[in-house]
Coordinates of C-alpha atoms in Angstrom, one line a residue:
Chain A
M3 CA 21.5 -25.4 -34.8
S4 CA 24.5 -23.2 -33.8
L5 CA 24.2 -19.6 -32.7
V6 CA 26.8 -16.9 -33.4
V7 CA 27.0 -14.4 -30.6
V8 CA 28.7 -11.0 -31.2
G9 CA 29.4 -8.4 -28.6
S10 CA 31.7 -7.3 -25.7
V11 CA 33.8 -9.6 -23.5
A12 CA 35.0 -7.5 -20.6
Y13 CA 36.3 -7.2 -17.1
D14 CA 33.9 -5.6 -14.7
G15 CA 34.2 -3.9 -11.3
I16 CA 30.8 -4.3 -9.6
E17 CA 29.6 -2.9 -6.3
T18 CA 26.1 -3.8 -4.9
P19 CA 24.8 -3.6 -1.3
H20 CA 25.9 -7.2 -1.0
G21 CA 29.6 -6.6 -1.7
R22 CA 32.1 -5.8 -4.5
V23 CA 34.2 -7.6 -6.9
D24 CA 36.8 -6.2 -9.4
R25 CA 38.1 -7.4 -12.7
T26 CA 35.5 -10.2 -12.9
L27 CA 34.6 -11.7 -16.2
G28 CA 31.7 -9.8 -17.9
G29 CA 30.5 -8.2 -21.2
A30 CA 27.3 -8.8 -23.1
A31 CA 28.7 -11.5 -25.4
T32 CA 29.9 -13.4 -22.3
Y33 CA 26.5 -13.4 -20.6
I34 CA 24.6 -14.2 -23.8
A35 CA 26.9 -17.0 -24.8
L36 CA 26.9 -18.6 -21.4
S37 CA 23.1 -18.5 -21.2
A38 CA 22.6 -19.8 -24.7
S39 CA 25.1 -22.6 -24.2
Y40 CA 22.5 -24.6 -22.2
F41 CA 20.3 -24.9 -25.3
T42 CA 22.5 -24.9 -28.4
G43 CA 26.0 -24.8 -29.8
V44 CA 27.4 -21.3 -29.4
N45 CA 30.3 -19.5 -31.1
I46 CA 31.5 -16.2 -29.8
V47 CA 32.9 -13.3 -31.8
A48 CA 34.6 -10.7 -29.7
V49 CA 37.9 -9.1 -28.8
V50 CA 40.0 -9.2 -25.7
G51 CA 43.4 -7.9 -24.7
E52 CA 46.6 -9.5 -23.7
D53 CA 45.5 -9.4 -20.1
F54 CA 42.7 -11.8 -20.7
A55 CA 43.1 -14.7 -18.2
E56 CA 43.6 -18.3 -19.3
E57 CA 41.2 -19.4 -16.6
D58 CA 38.5 -17.2 -18.2
V59 CA 39.2 -18.9 -21.6
R60 CA 38.9 -22.3 -19.9
F61 CA 35.6 -21.3 -18.2
L62 CA 34.0 -20.3 -21.5
A63 CA 35.4 -23.4 -23.3
G64 CA 34.1 -25.4 -20.4
H65 CA 30.6 -24.4 -21.5
E66 CA 31.5 -25.6 -25.0
I67 CA 31.5 -22.1 -26.4
G68 CA 33.5 -21.9 -29.6
L69 CA 36.3 -19.4 -29.2
E70 CA 37.8 -19.3 -32.7
G71 CA 36.2 -15.9 -33.1
L72 CA 37.6 -14.5 -29.8
E73 CA 40.3 -12.2 -31.2
R74 CA 43.3 -11.2 -29.0
A75 CA 44.5 -7.7 -29.7
A76 CA 47.5 -5.8 -28.3
G77 CA 46.3 -3.8 -25.3
E78 CA 43.9 -4.4 -22.4
T79 CA 40.5 -5.9 -22.3
F80 CA 37.4 -3.6 -22.1
Y81 CA 37.0 -2.6 -18.5
W82 CA 33.8 -1.3 -16.9
S83 CA 32.9 -0.5 -13.3
G84 CA 29.8 0.7 -11.7
V85 CA 27.9 0.8 -8.4
Y86 CA 24.3 0.0 -7.7
S87 CA 21.9 1.9 -5.5
Q88 CA 20.5 0.4 -2.2
D89 CA 17.4 -1.0 -3.9
M90 CA 19.5 -1.9 -7.0
N91 CA 17.1 -0.2 -9.4
E92 CA 19.8 2.4 -10.3
R93 CA 23.3 2.0 -11.4
T94 CA 26.1 4.6 -11.7
T95 CA 28.9 3.9 -14.1
L96 CA 32.2 4.8 -12.4
R97 CA 34.6 3.9 -15.3
T98 CA 34.5 2.8 -18.9
D99 CA 37.8 2.0 -20.5
L100 CA 37.1 0.7 -24.0
N101 CA 40.7 -0.4 -24.5
V102 CA 40.9 -3.0 -27.3
F103 CA 37.1 -2.8 -27.8
A104 CA 37.5 0.8 -29.2
N105 CA 38.8 -0.8 -32.5
F106 CA 36.6 -3.8 -32.5
E107 CA 35.7 -4.8 -36.0
P108 CA 34.0 -8.2 -35.8
K109 CA 35.4 -10.6 -38.3
L110 CA 33.6 -14.0 -38.6
P111 CA 35.8 -17.0 -39.0
P112 CA 34.8 -18.7 -42.3
A113 CA 33.3 -21.6 -40.4
Y114 CA 30.8 -19.3 -38.6
R115 CA 29.5 -17.7 -41.7
S116 CA 27.0 -20.4 -42.6
A117 CA 25.6 -20.6 -39.0
P118 CA 21.8 -20.4 -39.0
Y119 CA 21.4 -18.1 -36.0
L120 CA 22.9 -14.8 -35.1
M121 CA 22.5 -12.8 -31.9
L122 CA 24.1 -9.3 -31.8
G123 CA 24.9 -7.8 -28.4
N124 CA 24.7 -4.1 -27.9
I125 CA 27.4 -2.6 -30.1
Q126 CA 27.6 0.2 -32.8
P127 CA 24.7 -0.5 -35.2
A128 CA 27.0 -0.3 -38.3
L129 CA 29.2 -3.0 -36.8
Q130 CA 26.1 -5.1 -36.1
R131 CA 25.1 -4.7 -39.8
G132 CA 28.6 -5.6 -41.0
V133 CA 28.4 -8.8 -39.1
R134 CA 25.1 -9.8 -40.6
E135 CA 26.5 -9.1 -44.1
Q136 CA 29.3 -11.6 -43.5
M137 CA 26.8 -14.4 -42.9
N138 CA 25.5 -16.6 -45.7
G139 CA 21.8 -17.5 -45.5
V140 CA 21.4 -16.8 -41.8
R141 CA 18.0 -18.1 -40.7
F142 CA 17.4 -15.6 -37.9
T143 CA 19.1 -12.5 -36.7
G144 CA 18.3 -10.8 -33.4
G145 CA 19.9 -8.0 -31.5
D146 CA 20.0 -5.6 -28.6
T147 CA 20.7 -1.9 -28.6
M148 CA 20.6 1.0 -26.1
N149 CA 19.5 4.6 -25.6
Y150 CA 22.8 6.1 -26.9
W151 CA 22.4 4.5 -30.4
I152 CA 18.7 5.3 -30.5
S153 CA 19.3 9.0 -29.9
D154 CA 22.6 9.6 -31.7
Y155 CA 22.7 7.0 -34.4
R156 CA 19.1 6.7 -35.2
A157 CA 19.3 6.4 -39.0
E158 CA 22.0 3.9 -38.9
L159 CA 20.2 1.9 -36.2
L160 CA 16.9 1.9 -38.2
E161 CA 18.7 0.6 -41.3
T162 CA 20.4 -2.1 -39.1
I163 CA 17.2 -3.4 -37.4
S164 CA 15.2 -3.4 -40.6
Q165 CA 17.1 -6.6 -41.4
W166 CA 16.5 -8.3 -38.0
D167 CA 13.9 -10.9 -37.1
F168 CA 13.8 -9.8 -33.5
L169 CA 14.8 -6.8 -31.5
L170 CA 15.3 -7.1 -27.7
I171 CA 15.2 -3.9 -25.7
N172 CA 13.9 -2.5 -22.4
D173 CA 10.7 -0.5 -21.9
G174 CA 12.4 2.9 -21.8
E175 CA 14.3 2.1 -25.0
A176 CA 11.1 0.9 -26.7
R177 CA 9.4 4.2 -25.8
Q178 CA 12.4 6.2 -27.0
L179 CA 12.7 4.3 -30.3
S180 CA 9.0 4.6 -31.1
G181 CA 8.1 7.9 -29.6
E182 CA 5.1 6.3 -28.0
Y183 CA 4.6 6.0 -24.2
N184 CA 2.0 3.3 -24.4
L185 CA 3.8 0.0 -24.8
R186 CA 1.2 -1.6 -27.1
K187 CA 1.5 1.4 -29.4
A188 CA 5.3 1.5 -29.1
A189 CA 5.4 -2.2 -30.0
N190 CA 3.2 -1.7 -33.1
A191 CA 5.4 1.2 -34.2
I192 CA 8.6 -0.9 -33.8
L193 CA 7.1 -3.9 -35.7
E194 CA 6.7 -1.5 -38.6
M195 CA 10.5 -0.9 -38.6
G196 CA 11.4 -4.4 -39.7
P197 CA 11.6 -7.0 -37.0
N198 CA 8.8 -9.5 -37.0
T199 CA 9.3 -10.1 -33.2
L200 CA 9.9 -7.6 -30.5
V201 CA 10.8 -8.5 -26.9
I202 CA 10.6 -5.8 -24.3
K203 CA 12.5 -6.5 -21.0
R204 CA 11.0 -4.9 -17.9
G205 CA 13.6 -5.9 -15.3
E206 CA 11.9 -7.1 -12.1
Y207 CA 8.5 -6.7 -13.8
G208 CA 9.2 -9.4 -16.3
A209 CA 9.0 -9.3 -20.1
M210 CA 6.7 -9.2 -23.1
L211 CA 6.9 -10.4 -26.7
F212 CA 5.0 -8.9 -29.5
R213 CA 4.3 -10.0 -33.1
R214 CA 1.7 -8.6 -35.5
D215 CA -0.9 -11.2 -34.5
A216 CA -0.1 -12.0 -30.9
H217 CA 1.6 -11.0 -27.7
F218 CA 2.9 -12.8 -24.7
M219 CA 3.6 -11.5 -21.2
V220 CA 5.3 -12.9 -18.1
P221 CA 5.9 -11.3 -14.7
G222 CA 9.5 -11.3 -13.3
Y223 CA 10.7 -14.2 -11.2
L224 CA 10.6 -13.2 -7.5
L225 CA 14.0 -13.7 -6.0
E226 CA 14.3 -13.6 -2.3
E227 CA 17.7 -12.0 -2.7
V228 CA 19.0 -10.1 -5.8
F229 CA 22.8 -10.3 -5.4
D230 CA 23.9 -8.5 -8.5
P231 CA 21.7 -7.7 -11.5
T232 CA 24.7 -7.1 -13.9
G233 CA 24.2 -9.1 -17.1
A234 CA 20.6 -10.1 -16.4
G235 CA 19.3 -8.5 -19.6
D236 CA 22.0 -10.3 -21.6
C237 CA 21.2 -13.6 -20.0
F238 CA 17.6 -13.1 -20.9
A239 CA 18.7 -12.6 -24.5
G240 CA 20.9 -15.7 -24.4
G241 CA 18.2 -17.9 -22.9
F242 CA 15.6 -16.5 -25.4
A243 CA 17.8 -16.8 -28.6
G244 CA 19.5 -20.0 -27.4
Y245 CA 16.1 -21.8 -26.8
L246 CA 14.8 -20.7 -30.3
A247 CA 18.0 -21.9 -31.9
G248 CA 18.0 -25.1 -30.0
Q249 CA 14.5 -25.8 -31.2
G250 CA 15.3 -24.8 -34.8
I251 CA 12.6 -22.2 -34.9
D252 CA 12.5 -19.7 -37.8
L253 CA 10.8 -16.5 -36.6
G254 CA 10.3 -15.4 -40.2
A255 CA 8.3 -18.5 -41.1
G256 CA 4.7 -18.3 -41.9
H257 CA 3.5 -20.7 -39.2
I258 CA 5.1 -20.6 -35.8
D259 CA 3.9 -22.4 -32.7
K260 CA 3.1 -19.4 -30.4
R261 CA 3.7 -21.5 -27.3
E262 CA 7.3 -21.9 -28.4
L263 CA 7.8 -18.1 -28.4
G264 CA 6.3 -18.0 -24.9
R265 CA 8.7 -20.7 -23.8
A266 CA 11.6 -18.8 -25.2
V267 CA 10.6 -15.8 -23.1
I268 CA 10.3 -18.0 -20.1
Y269 CA 13.8 -19.5 -20.6
G270 CA 15.1 -15.9 -21.0
S271 CA 13.5 -15.0 -17.7
V272 CA 14.8 -18.1 -16.0
L273 CA 18.4 -17.4 -17.1
G274 CA 18.1 -13.7 -16.2
S275 CA 16.9 -14.6 -12.7
F276 CA 19.7 -17.1 -12.1
C277 CA 22.2 -14.5 -13.2
C278 CA 21.2 -12.2 -10.3
E279 CA 21.9 -14.8 -7.7
K280 CA 25.6 -14.3 -7.6
F281 CA 28.2 -11.7 -8.6
G282 CA 29.0 -11.4 -12.3
V283 CA 29.0 -14.7 -14.1
D284 CA 29.6 -16.8 -10.9
R285 CA 26.2 -18.5 -11.0
F286 CA 27.2 -20.1 -14.3
R287 CA 30.1 -21.9 -12.6
A288 CA 27.6 -24.5 -11.1
L289 CA 24.3 -23.9 -13.0
T290 CA 22.8 -27.0 -14.5
R291 CA 20.2 -27.6 -17.2
E292 CA 18.1 -29.5 -14.5
E293 CA 18.0 -26.3 -12.3
I294 CA 16.9 -24.3 -15.4
D295 CA 14.1 -26.7 -16.2
R296 CA 13.0 -26.8 -12.6
R297 CA 12.6 -23.1 -12.6
F298 CA 10.8 -23.2 -15.9
I299 CA 8.2 -25.5 -14.3
E300 CA 8.0 -23.1 -11.4
F301 CA 7.1 -20.3 -13.8
R302 CA 4.3 -22.4 -15.0
E303 CA 3.1 -23.1 -11.5
F304 CA 2.9 -19.5 -10.4
T305 CA 1.3 -18.2 -13.7
E306 CA -1.2 -21.0 -14.6
F307 CA -4.9 -20.4 -13.7
Chain B
M21 CA -23.2 -16.0 -1.5
S22 CA -23.6 -12.3 -0.8
L23 CA -20.8 -9.8 -0.2
V24 CA -21.1 -6.8 2.1
V25 CA -19.0 -3.9 0.8
V26 CA -18.1 -1.1 3.1
G27 CA -16.3 2.2 2.2
S28 CA -16.7 5.6 0.6
V29 CA -19.3 6.6 -1.9
A30 CA -18.2 10.0 -3.3
Y31 CA -18.3 12.6 -6.0
D32 CA -15.1 13.0 -7.9
G33 CA -13.5 15.7 -10.0
I34 CA -11.0 14.0 -12.3
E35 CA -8.5 15.5 -14.8
T36 CA -6.4 13.3 -17.1
P37 CA -4.6 14.1 -20.3
H38 CA -7.8 12.9 -22.0
G39 CA -10.2 15.4 -20.5
R40 CA -11.9 16.2 -17.2
V41 CA -15.2 15.5 -15.4
D42 CA -16.6 17.0 -12.2
R43 CA -18.9 15.6 -9.6
T44 CA -18.9 12.2 -11.2
L45 CA -19.9 9.2 -9.1
G46 CA -16.9 7.6 -7.3
G47 CA -15.6 6.3 -4.0
A48 CA -14.0 2.9 -3.1
A49 CA -17.2 1.2 -2.1
T50 CA -18.8 2.3 -5.4
Y51 CA -16.1 0.8 -7.6
I52 CA -15.8 -2.4 -5.4
A53 CA -19.5 -3.0 -5.4
L54 CA -20.0 -2.4 -9.2
S55 CA -17.1 -4.8 -10.0
A56 CA -18.3 -7.5 -7.6
S57 CA -21.9 -7.2 -8.8
Y58 CA -20.9 -9.2 -11.9
F59 CA -20.1 -12.3 -9.8
T60 CA -22.3 -12.2 -6.7
G61 CA -25.0 -10.4 -4.7
V62 CA -23.6 -7.2 -3.2
N63 CA -24.8 -5.1 -0.4
I64 CA -23.2 -1.7 0.2
V65 CA -22.7 0.1 3.5
A66 CA -21.8 3.8 3.1
V67 CA -22.9 7.3 3.7
V68 CA -23.9 10.0 1.3
G69 CA -25.3 13.5 1.7
E70 CA -28.5 15.2 0.7
D71 CA -27.0 16.1 -2.7
F72 CA -26.6 12.5 -3.8
A73 CA -28.4 12.2 -7.1
E74 CA -31.4 9.9 -7.7
E75 CA -29.8 8.8 -11.0
D76 CA -26.8 7.5 -9.1
V77 CA -29.0 5.6 -6.8
R78 CA -30.8 4.1 -9.9
F79 CA -27.4 3.3 -11.5
L80 CA -26.2 1.3 -8.4
A81 CA -29.6 -0.4 -8.0
G82 CA -29.5 -1.2 -11.8
H83 CA -26.5 -3.4 -10.9
E84 CA -28.7 -5.1 -8.3
I85 CA -26.5 -3.6 -5.5
G86 CA -28.4 -3.7 -2.2
L87 CA -28.7 -0.1 -0.9
E88 CA -30.4 -0.6 2.4
G89 CA -27.0 0.2 4.1
L90 CA -26.5 3.4 2.1
E91 CA -27.2 6.0 4.8
R92 CA -28.3 9.5 3.9
A93 CA -27.0 12.1 6.3
A94 CA -27.5 15.9 6.5
G95 CA -24.8 17.7 4.6
E96 CA -22.9 17.0 1.3
T97 CA -21.4 13.8 -0.1
F98 CA -17.7 13.2 0.2
Y99 CA -16.0 15.2 -2.6
W100 CA -12.5 14.5 -4.0
S101 CA -10.7 16.0 -6.9
G102 CA -7.3 15.3 -8.5
V103 CA -5.2 15.7 -11.6
Y104 CA -3.0 13.0 -13.3
S105 CA 0.4 13.6 -14.8
Q106 CA 0.9 13.2 -18.5
D107 CA 1.9 9.5 -18.3
M108 CA -0.8 9.0 -15.6
N109 CA 1.7 7.4 -13.2
E110 CA 1.3 10.2 -10.8
R111 CA -1.7 11.9 -9.3
T112 CA -2.0 15.1 -7.4
T113 CA -5.0 15.6 -5.0
L114 CA -6.5 19.1 -5.5
R115 CA -9.3 18.9 -2.9
T116 CA -10.7 16.5 -0.3
D117 CA -13.9 17.5 1.4
L118 CA -14.9 14.7 3.7
N119 CA -18.3 16.3 4.3
V120 CA -20.7 13.6 5.7
F121 CA -18.0 11.0 5.4
A122 CA -16.2 12.7 8.4
N123 CA -18.7 11.2 10.8
F124 CA -19.2 7.9 9.0
E125 CA -19.8 5.1 11.5
P126 CA -20.8 2.1 9.4
K127 CA -23.9 0.4 10.8
L128 CA -24.9 -2.8 9.2
P129 CA -28.6 -3.4 8.6
P130 CA -29.6 -6.6 10.6
A131 CA -30.2 -8.5 7.3
Y132 CA -26.5 -7.9 6.3
R133 CA -25.0 -9.3 9.5
S134 CA -25.2 -12.9 8.6
A135 CA -23.7 -12.4 5.1
P136 CA -20.8 -14.8 4.5
Y137 CA -18.4 -12.3 2.8
L138 CA -17.1 -8.9 3.8
M139 CA -14.9 -6.6 1.8
L140 CA -13.7 -3.5 3.6
G141 CA -12.6 -0.5 1.5
N142 CA -9.9 1.8 2.7
I143 CA -11.2 3.6 5.8
Q144 CA -10.0 4.1 9.3
P145 CA -8.8 0.7 10.7
A146 CA -10.9 1.0 13.9
L147 CA -14.1 1.5 11.7
Q148 CA -13.1 -1.5 9.7
R149 CA -12.8 -3.6 12.8
G150 CA -16.1 -2.3 14.1
V151 CA -17.8 -3.5 11.0
R152 CA -16.4 -7.0 11.3
E153 CA -17.6 -7.2 14.9
Q154 CA -21.2 -6.5 13.7
M155 CA -21.1 -9.6 11.5
N156 CA -22.2 -13.1 12.8
G157 CA -20.1 -15.9 11.4
V158 CA -18.6 -14.1 8.5
R159 CA -16.8 -16.7 6.3
F160 CA -14.2 -14.4 4.9
T161 CA -13.1 -10.8 5.5
G162 CA -10.8 -8.9 3.3
G163 CA -9.8 -5.3 3.1
D164 CA -7.7 -2.5 1.7
T165 CA -5.7 0.1 3.5
M166 CA -3.2 2.9 2.6
N167 CA 0.1 4.6 3.6
Y168 CA -1.6 7.0 6.0
W169 CA -3.0 4.3 8.2
I170 CA 0.2 2.2 8.0
S171 CA 2.4 5.1 9.2
D172 CA 0.1 6.9 11.7
Y173 CA -2.3 4.2 12.9
R174 CA 0.0 1.2 12.9
A175 CA -1.1 -0.5 16.1
E176 CA -4.7 -0.1 15.3
L177 CA -4.2 -1.4 11.7
L178 CA -2.3 -4.4 12.9
E179 CA -5.0 -5.4 15.3
T180 CA -7.6 -4.9 12.5
I181 CA -5.8 -7.0 9.8
S182 CA -5.0 -9.7 12.3
Q183 CA -8.6 -10.8 11.9
W184 CA -8.7 -10.7 8.1
D185 CA -8.4 -13.5 5.6
F186 CA -6.9 -11.3 2.9
L187 CA -5.2 -8.0 2.7
L188 CA -5.1 -6.2 -0.6
I189 CA -2.5 -3.4 -1.0
N190 CA -0.1 -2.0 -3.5
D191 CA 3.7 -2.7 -3.6
G192 CA 4.7 0.5 -1.9
E193 CA 2.3 -0.2 0.9
A194 CA 3.5 -3.8 1.3
R195 CA 7.1 -2.5 1.7
Q196 CA 6.0 0.2 4.2
L197 CA 3.9 -2.3 6.2
S198 CA 6.6 -5.0 6.4
G199 CA 9.7 -2.9 6.4
E200 CA 11.1 -5.2 3.7
Y201 CA 12.0 -3.9 0.2
N202 CA 12.1 -7.3 -1.4
L203 CA 8.4 -8.3 -2.1
R204 CA 8.9 -12.0 -1.3
K205 CA 10.2 -11.1 2.1
A206 CA 7.6 -8.4 2.5
A207 CA 4.9 -10.9 1.7
N208 CA 6.3 -13.5 4.2
A209 CA 6.3 -10.8 6.9
I210 CA 2.7 -9.7 6.2
L211 CA 1.4 -13.3 6.2
E212 CA 2.8 -13.4 9.8
M213 CA 0.4 -10.6 10.7
G214 CA -2.7 -12.6 10.3
P215 CA -4.1 -12.7 6.8
N216 CA -3.8 -16.1 5.1
T217 CA -3.8 -14.4 1.7
L218 CA -2.0 -11.3 0.6
V219 CA -2.7 -9.6 -2.8
I220 CA -0.2 -7.0 -4.0
K221 CA -1.4 -4.7 -6.7
R222 CA 1.3 -3.3 -9.0
G223 CA -0.7 -1.1 -11.2
E224 CA 0.3 -1.4 -14.9
Y225 CA 2.7 -4.2 -13.9
G226 CA 0.0 -6.5 -12.7
A227 CA -0.6 -8.2 -9.4
M228 CA 0.5 -11.1 -7.2
L229 CA -1.1 -13.3 -4.6
F230 CA 0.8 -14.9 -1.7
R231 CA -0.1 -17.6 0.7
R232 CA 2.2 -19.6 2.9
D233 CA 2.5 -22.5 0.5
A234 CA 2.1 -20.8 -2.9
H235 CA 2.1 -17.6 -4.9
F236 CA 0.6 -16.5 -8.2
M237 CA 1.6 -13.7 -10.5
V238 CA 0.0 -12.0 -13.5
P239 CA 1.2 -9.1 -15.6
G240 CA -1.1 -6.1 -16.2
Y241 CA -3.4 -6.0 -19.1
L242 CA -2.0 -3.9 -21.9
L243 CA -4.5 -1.2 -22.8
E244 CA -4.0 0.7 -26.0
E245 CA -5.4 3.8 -24.2
V246 CA -5.6 4.4 -20.4
F247 CA -8.4 7.0 -20.2
D248 CA -8.7 7.3 -16.4
P249 CA -7.1 5.0 -13.8
T250 CA -9.3 6.3 -10.9
G251 CA -10.8 3.4 -9.1
A252 CA -8.8 0.7 -10.9
G253 CA -7.4 -0.7 -7.6
D254 CA -10.9 -0.9 -6.1
C255 CA -12.3 -2.6 -9.2
F256 CA -9.5 -5.1 -8.8
A257 CA -10.6 -5.7 -5.2
G258 CA -14.3 -6.0 -6.3
G259 CA -13.5 -8.5 -9.1
F260 CA -11.2 -10.5 -6.8
A261 CA -13.6 -10.7 -3.8
G262 CA -16.7 -10.9 -6.0
Y263 CA -15.4 -13.9 -7.8
L264 CA -14.4 -15.7 -4.6
A265 CA -17.8 -15.0 -3.0
G266 CA -19.6 -16.1 -6.2
Q267 CA -17.7 -19.4 -6.1
G268 CA -18.3 -19.8 -2.4
I269 CA -14.6 -20.1 -1.6
D270 CA -13.4 -20.0 1.9
L271 CA -9.9 -18.7 2.1
G272 CA -9.4 -20.0 5.6
A273 CA -10.3 -23.6 4.7
G274 CA -7.6 -26.2 4.7
H275 CA -7.9 -27.2 1.1
I276 CA -8.3 -24.6 -1.6
D277 CA -8.0 -25.1 -5.3
K278 CA -5.1 -22.8 -6.1
R279 CA -6.3 -22.3 -9.6
E280 CA -9.4 -20.6 -8.2
L281 CA -7.2 -18.1 -6.4
G282 CA -5.4 -17.4 -9.7
R283 CA -8.7 -16.9 -11.4
A284 CA -9.8 -14.4 -8.8
V285 CA -6.7 -12.4 -9.4
I286 CA -7.3 -12.5 -13.1
Y287 CA -10.9 -11.4 -12.7
G288 CA -9.6 -8.6 -10.5
S289 CA -7.2 -7.6 -13.2
V290 CA -9.9 -7.8 -15.9
L291 CA -12.2 -5.4 -13.9
G292 CA -9.3 -3.0 -13.1
S293 CA -8.5 -2.8 -16.8
F294 CA -12.1 -2.1 -17.9
C295 CA -12.3 0.6 -15.3
C296 CA -9.5 2.5 -17.0
E297 CA -11.2 2.6 -20.4
K298 CA -13.6 5.5 -19.5
F299 CA -13.9 8.3 -17.0
G300 CA -15.0 7.4 -13.5
V301 CA -17.5 4.6 -13.4
D302 CA -18.7 5.2 -17.0
R303 CA -17.4 1.9 -18.3
F304 CA -19.8 0.1 -16.0
R305 CA -22.8 1.7 -17.7
A306 CA -22.4 -0.8 -20.6
L307 CA -20.0 -3.5 -19.4
T308 CA -21.3 -7.1 -19.7
R309 CA -20.3 -10.3 -18.1
E310 CA -19.6 -11.6 -21.7
E311 CA -17.0 -8.9 -22.2
I312 CA -15.5 -9.8 -18.8
D313 CA -15.2 -13.4 -19.7
R314 CA -13.8 -12.7 -23.1
R315 CA -11.0 -10.6 -21.5
F316 CA -10.4 -13.4 -19.0
I317 CA -9.8 -15.8 -21.9
E318 CA -7.5 -13.2 -23.5
F319 CA -5.4 -13.2 -20.2
R320 CA -5.0 -16.9 -20.7
E321 CA -4.0 -16.6 -24.3
F322 CA -1.2 -14.1 -23.6
T323 CA 0.2 -15.8 -20.5
E324 CA 0.0 -19.5 -21.4
F325 CA 3.1 -21.3 -22.6

């Protein structure tokens, strides 16, 4: 059950209280695809520049991520840099060079168009919609967005998410999108906008999933050391969507095993937590499915009563 | 297995975005005792003034709370008033009149001294220690404290909590007490100070329990409407300590069923959530054990996977 992942592939400069790295592999599509690759076949659709390193191609390919949709354009790869506060709860962007990403128009290789699962990273809502329209008979579509699109591209965003099965955003974005401060009310309002499933990420406080007839909540995994939170939200998305795709679950179907939705949220949380243990994507250089499943069990142990 | 509850009984003036009340029954001991009364026999030790209303005495007695230790002193009852911000995440104190509480020296009626369980609300650490010294063979002692005692009475507080089985504080206080920002490290540091069990309350984000060999976490209950959060932390304490006392659990024992500790945290969360549904203690005028158990089951439903 293969998953198509669309979004940014970038080079990042990251500074946290634990150190700094520059021009390390990053981008939403990278984190989503790496995380999802532990559960299902993944094909990426993104654009990089002429500077994109062969070792990074090999690293992605080493996770069996399909790269036919990784377009190479004249120019440089999207570059972002930022610095985290001492407690890592705040992040200041130092530089954003869109480079080749400025003209990104995702084009799906023909072989990807019949894939059953689609996960759209945070890009312009019209581009997200265009991707979905290239798919034939997609079984579920999910995506992320951000404050900028919610405030400045609201109509376009609403049209886009009306076609999605799930929307995955953080609590501040859920409040902004719905106009409701209370998250239960915010969730009800967002479920009226189209998606049958809403996942709200709360960073260190965990995550929650809402559907019309049920909700699920989990606290965040307690790391002894958060090394670098960059990409944690995207890793959550990859673990969540990857697990559902791997299990062949159709969110739009009448009957769904609610436990499976909870497990998808847990796998999302597990992947998000591993992501924070090293700089950038470094944790994925050695991460195994056994480690993932061990942490999944740990979640059960510290939440069961 | 009766529980002795020591702390303030007060009259509160409360203003939230949903309205305001004045001179309504409040105080840590009140909330703790009311919540614990659903699980175990409770005896209160506190002081009130000559203005303390007969109807409030009847209300507490109606929950079968022993009032032999409720001293009446010349003067007025402790009065506090405060106003909540629009999102209710911040609270400004408008007035604190200690009144008879200024000279509170908790004296345990002889019949209370052999009670097996003791829960100390947030008062001066030396007073908390004095209470414990009046008990004979107490089976578990737990208590709350606050930022003021942590910063200005540190040595006294450390001596006091070194004799406790459990400490129950919020995340900011845990960080302040331990000097560690990371909550896992903070918890390890606090468990070195004496208590075998630490409960960290995180308000809307839930709660966590730590022991040397295990931890337990639960997200907060999602209320559609938070009417008034006053007393929610104390209700958590009452539900937590009340359940443990009702089950006859000894936190200092070698073997403890970890599930029981989790259930105590859930009952604490349940009582804290009910508390927020009405002003002051009003929710306790009609709350039943059946409602409590139904919400306990709800917690299981939205956390199980």
